[in-house]
Amino acid sequence: MSVVLRRLADAFALLGGGILLAIVAVTTTNAFAFILDRIAGLFGTDVAGLPGYEDFVQLAISCAALMFFPYCQANRGHVSVELLTNRMPQALQRAIDLLWLGVTIAVALFLAYWMIFGMREVRSDQVVTSVLGWPSWPFYIPGLLSMILWALIAADQVFGDAANA
Amino acid sequence: MLDPISIGVIGLVVLFVLLLLRMPVGIAMIAVGIGGTWVLSQSVSYIRFVPYLKQFKTLLWENVANYDLSVVPLFVLMGYVAAEARLSTDLFKGLEALMSRLRGGVAMAAVAACGGFGAVCGSSLATAATMGRVSLPELKKLGYAPSLASGSLAAGGTLGILIPPSVALVIYAIIVEGSILRMFQAAIVPGILAVFGFIAVIAIQVRINPSLAPEPTQMDQDEKRRAIRRLWPVVAIFGAIILGLGFGLFTPTPAASIGVFTITAYGFVLRAVTGEGLAFSGLLTAIRATAITSGMIYLILFGAEVLKGFFARTQLPQALSEWAATSGMEPMMILVIMLCIFVVLGCFMESLAMILVVVPFFWPTLIALNGGEYVTAETAAFGMDPDSLKIWFGILALIVVELGLITPPVGLNVFIISSLARDTSMGTVFKGVVPFLGAEVVRVGLILLIPALTLAVPRLIGG
Amino acid sequence: QEVTLTMHHFLPPVAAAHKGMLQPWADKVIEDSDGRIAIEIFPSMSMGGKPPELYSQVRDGSADIVWTVLGYTPGVFPRSEVFELPLVHAGSATDTTVAMNASMDMLAEDFDDVHVIFLHTHDGNVIHSASDPITSLEDAKGVKLRTPSRTGAWIIEGIGAEPVGMPVPALPEAMSKGVVDGALIPLEIVPPLKLQELDKSITELPNGDRFGTATFMVAMNKDAYDALPDDLKAVIDANSGANVAGNVGAMWEGFEAGGEKALEAAGVERIVLSDEEAAKFNAVSEQIVQRWIDEVGEKGIDGAALVENARAAIAAANSGK
Ligand code: NA
Ligand code: NA
């Protein structure tokens, strides 16, 4: 189970990274079009950029950002303050850790729960982006799955952090 | 029944207690935000809890679906790709070749390389980790004292946060609704000051105690030439990113994208030509590291949004700024107190989290102290208009926040360096950092007394 | 007081809409209720969320009252969109605001889930240009303009320019960097964005006509409204819809003055298109109106009737002045 979950979190992170690279590709293309347009402007012509690319970045980044959460949890990357607890007895440290894992699971499930309603609402309201006119609701799905996976990873950590898969 | 402001104060205290008990920062912010609003809903009739919860249908998604924030993971990725492509090594080796003839020169090269790497990396921790990995073994081999070597790297790492691009500056700019570009421009002079300050600290230390650094040795000529040859492309790429951003050829997201694209392409080409450079597996490693750092940042950002909703409902920020504006205290005094609070909090808190928790309280207060949103420079308490105040305070806050990375008991940069240099104790690193802290205090003083150090560049470029 | 209502919106307290419209409206309601209603205003999205979420916040009741732009949630208010179209909205915030509030029957299905206090528009979009002046349809070719809304993007495409989407606060920087050449936005936004320092010229149609507008609403949560005793409902009603529309529209026309003054002081050229060129732009706008009719037709809405009724209502508002 642990191994499967970790692989899944890794896949989500890499997919999120792929989306980031897609943003890089689209944005770079657009920026070069902008430079060409400046040059073409000297000769009285225009080079078009990719219309609505800001819409695309906005939708894409919403997926990538949330897809990073489970991998971050799997690697204990969500920062915390190390000050008092280091000097506490080992058992107490472990108890506190379990408590916070419990809260993390609750938060992740809470967010997933509400996101389901959010997605349904955005879908029934037929919300679209302003330039591309793409519907927003499908872009809730990666985030929703990420929240569930995040909760599962944290739940798995309750039984001890797995060795790197 | 408690009044809303008291509930806000209690919420703030509870938040710090939870943080001290090592609750993950983002989770603590969310928990206090939701829990606090529940408490508030019990004593304030017009705050209703169930409708409030329904905000969470869209709150998370809308928070991350943000074009401006997309620069954050892109800058993070740029730094990791540059490290994986070994540009950090090329940078350090090249600078070493140029500076190795000075006593302490290799440590100076390491600090300068930290500054240079800061130009592609948005975070202090990543800068400390990357440059530490590259230069600590070299410094050890040459016989540098562990305290000087590790102190230089821990302090040098803080340059990552201030030299643009900087994730912390992006987030500060978004909180205060300022221009990301102008913040970057303003950071240039203070960043350069820091590089020179740190180099001066090394020079003075080895002058006083020559045993800290070995006799300078002559590098092998071939090796030297090769190192310098490899330095130029790195300087060109990093320089182009800084200048492109600084002079506003591009807005931040395109600049970050072009940076990632250029560095990746250069790394792949270098690999094809020399066998070094960026491998596909290196790209995957960079992406995984980006996922961890960005995931952390996005969670804290969302936590800050939840916390903001709670504190706004308690009216605590307004009460604080009204109190400050009518307290009769010298505005400059209040500013210094704020900076001191940053330093103290920085002793145990992560810098981004600190900016997100504290700036929303301090900023409205400063604006009120200065004389409101529409005050002119002539009549303002700080002698500058709100836009300039925004920039100046942001740079000051960032510098003192970064001080927290190298002050005991919790200095994240110090932790990283001592974990890289396994035979150097944390105490030794902290001891090595002390002289650099001295340079930082001088720098904060200069920037506080001469606002032009921060404001001149954005004014020159931005008009 | 008996009832405290929360009001949430997206602009800072120094904005004209806050100081000139929302705060006075709240003060009036408080006064009319003899202090039995209190209103806590939360500006700058301080209760949390992004501006597009204001609508669901008032629908769910996490805020009792919100002021929001209908275009922030494109697709949610398909009928009301008719009033932002060019050649429907002419150039008077008063006329269109009065017409909108008089047409509530026609728009009712857009607002099933909230209690509308009033709807309004701003005075209308003009073309702001930070590069070459736009004196003809030919000049607009390839110019990059920040779009104010979905239909605004259609207009920009229609005149051969390129629409770019971005939040309003990002506009000055984008204009100074040449990321966009200008924007399609009203005049009242000029002073807060300091556009007078960036604009070289603005272009509008003859007779003060504009290139469409944006639609806004002040709306209240249904349950919160229903829970009010009848005499307090009456206070809200007295400050709603047709009772305030003329005033609100006039306010928005008044907000323009600040922008006009700033542009004039900065020496920004104010271009009014010739009748001949205006006809070319209007031909494009006519196509936009048709495109809109076709599109809402796919949702089963009779767009042609909406356009006709909206024009009639605006004409009636104009002649009723
Ligand atoms: Na940096
Ligand atoms: Na510290």
PDB file of N, CA and C and ligand atoms in Angstrom, chain B residues 343-349 401-414 430, ligand 2:
ATOM      1  N   VAL B 343      12.844  39.996  13.523  1.00  0.00           N
ATOM      2  CA  VAL B 343      14.072  39.277  13.871  1.00  0.00           C
ATOM      3  C   VAL B 343      13.770  38.206  14.923  1.00  0.00           C
ATOM      4  N   VAL B 344      12.980  38.593  15.931  1.00  0.00           N
ATOM      5  CA  VAL B 344      12.671  37.645  17.000  1.00  0.00           C
ATOM      6  C   VAL B 344      11.879  36.461  16.443  1.00  0.00           C
ATOM      7  N   LEU B 345      10.835  36.751  15.671  1.00  0.00           N
ATOM      8  CA  LEU B 345      10.039  35.663  15.089  1.00  0.00           C
ATOM      9  C   LEU B 345      10.899  34.800  14.179  1.00  0.00           C
ATOM     10  N   GLY B 346      11.819  35.468  13.469  1.00  0.00           N
ATOM     11  CA  GLY B 346      12.680  34.744  12.542  1.00  0.00           C
ATOM     12  C   GLY B 346      13.553  33.734  13.250  1.00  0.00           C
ATOM     13  N   CYS B 347      13.684  33.894  14.578  1.00  0.00           N
ATOM     14  CA  CYS B 347      14.497  32.947  15.321  1.00  0.00           C
ATOM     15  C   CYS B 347      13.852  31.581  15.355  1.00  0.00           C
ATOM     16  N   PHE B 348      12.543  31.502  15.112  1.00  0.00           N
ATOM     17  CA  PHE B 348      11.966  30.150  15.102  1.00  0.00           C
ATOM     18  C   PHE B 348      10.970  29.914  13.976  1.00  0.00           C
ATOM     19  N   MET B 349      10.797  30.886  13.069  1.00  0.00           N
ATOM     20  CA  MET B 349       9.761  30.701  12.060  1.00  0.00           C
ATOM     21  C   MET B 349      10.315  30.727  10.659  1.00  0.00           C
ATOM     22  N   VAL B 401      14.032  39.336   7.834  1.00  0.00           N
ATOM     23  CA  VAL B 401      13.520  37.973   7.796  1.00  0.00           C
ATOM     24  C   VAL B 401      14.652  37.009   7.480  1.00  0.00           C
ATOM     25  N   GLU B 402      15.492  37.403   6.547  1.00  0.00           N
ATOM     26  CA  GLU B 402      16.568  36.502   6.141  1.00  0.00           C
ATOM     27  C   GLU B 402      17.610  36.376   7.253  1.00  0.00           C
ATOM     28  N   LEU B 403      17.721  37.424   8.097  1.00  0.00           N
ATOM     29  CA  LEU B 403      18.599  37.311   9.272  1.00  0.00           C
ATOM     30  C   LEU B 403      18.192  36.121  10.129  1.00  0.00           C
ATOM     31  N   GLY B 404      16.870  35.906  10.192  1.00  0.00           N
ATOM     32  CA  GLY B 404      16.366  34.800  10.997  1.00  0.00           C
ATOM     33  C   GLY B 404      16.880  33.454  10.532  1.00  0.00           C
ATOM     34  N   LEU B 405      17.284  33.387   9.282  1.00  0.00           N
ATOM     35  CA  LEU B 405      17.773  32.114   8.751  1.00  0.00           C
ATOM     36  C   LEU B 405      19.136  31.747   9.320  1.00  0.00           C
ATOM     37  N   ILE B 406      19.840  32.753   9.874  1.00  0.00           N
ATOM     38  CA  ILE B 406      21.185  32.457  10.378  1.00  0.00           C
ATOM     39  C   ILE B 406      21.349  32.802  11.849  1.00  0.00           C
ATOM     40  N   THR B 407      20.217  33.095  12.552  1.00  0.00           N
ATOM     41  CA  THR B 407      20.346  33.357  13.991  1.00  0.00           C
ATOM     42  C   THR B 407      19.886  32.144  14.781  1.00  0.00           C
ATOM     43  N   PRO B 408      20.526  31.904  15.950  1.00  0.00           N
ATOM     44  CA  PRO B 408      20.069  30.823  16.815  1.00  0.00           C
ATOM     45  C   PRO B 408      18.703  31.187  17.416  1.00  0.00           C
ATOM     46  N   PRO B 409      17.926  30.287  17.950  1.00  0.00           N
ATOM     47  CA  PRO B 409      18.222  28.851  17.988  1.00  0.00           C
ATOM     48  C   PRO B 409      17.868  28.122  16.678  1.00  0.00           C
ATOM     49  N   VAL B 410      16.964  28.701  15.916  1.00  0.00           N
ATOM     50  CA  VAL B 410      16.573  28.020  14.691  1.00  0.00           C
ATOM     51  C   VAL B 410      17.036  28.834  13.497  1.00  0.00           C
ATOM     52  N   GLY B 411      18.095  28.410  12.867  1.00  0.00           N
ATOM     53  CA  GLY B 411      18.528  29.082  11.651  1.00  0.00           C
ATOM     54  C   GLY B 411      18.538  28.024  10.566  1.00  0.00           C
ATOM     55  N   LEU B 412      17.558  28.104   9.684  1.00  0.00           N
ATOM     56  CA  LEU B 412      17.398  27.012   8.723  1.00  0.00           C
ATOM     57  C   LEU B 412      18.634  26.861   7.841  1.00  0.00           C
ATOM     58  N   ASN B 413      19.233  27.985   7.443  1.00  0.00           N
ATOM     59  CA  ASN B 413      20.444  27.891   6.633  1.00  0.00           C
ATOM     60  C   ASN B 413      21.565  27.184   7.403  1.00  0.00           C
ATOM     61  N   VAL B 414      21.645  27.493   8.691  1.00  0.00           N
ATOM     62  CA  VAL B 414      22.678  26.878   9.525  1.00  0.00           C
ATOM     63  C   VAL B 414      22.450  25.368   9.599  1.00  0.00           C
ATOM     64  N   PHE B 430      27.168  28.385  13.794  1.00  0.00           N
ATOM     65  CA  PHE B 430      26.618  29.615  14.380  1.00  0.00           C
ATOM     66  C   PHE B 430      27.749  30.581  14.742  1.00  0.00           C
TER      67      PHE B 430
HETATM   68 NA    NA D   2      16.909  31.910  13.084  1.00  0.00          NA
END
